[in-house]
C-alpha angles and dihedrals in degrees: 000000000000128000127201114221129187113222112249091244094056090067091053091058101039117144090250092052093044090052090050088051093056097093091047091049090049093052091046090049092050090048090049094050095046093044096047092044090051091047092051093049091051090046099045101032101033092135100056093034091050090052091049095049100031094243132128121261094231091054092049093048091051092050089044092056091048095046093047093052093042089051089051091052093048089049089053090052091046091053092063115100088233112016112229114261097227094047091047092050089051090054092048092050093046090049091050092047090049092051093049092046090049092053089048089049092054095041093051097034093236113177091019105259119179123236092282091048092050093050090045090052092052093046094049088047089056091051094047091047089050090053091051091051094046091047091048090051090049092050090050090054088061093059126207 
């Protein structure tokens, strides 16, 4: 007697599951694009951006490298038919932490941004926090 068994990973990537993952993949891809673009701007235009925001060029370049690499990793995750649950949770948690740290930075004036820099920090915290919320919602749609 022969039995046909489906590998465990096949169920994870079924067409129905992949369709359910589409919103999550979209939110991850948008996050990746915005994050990497922001990182590249910080990296390649640290002088003018630093002048605008009242932040040091070395600081911005460091953040730029981090954001560019992080955006690339999030893009890789978004490219999966069904993004891994643990990796997605890590992105959500990192985004939530970034948003909270950004608000704290603005409130306490860490790194000495000017008014434009402070407003920018709060605005980008809102965007990153929204990505975390949207990604969390997308992950919940996938179930277990």
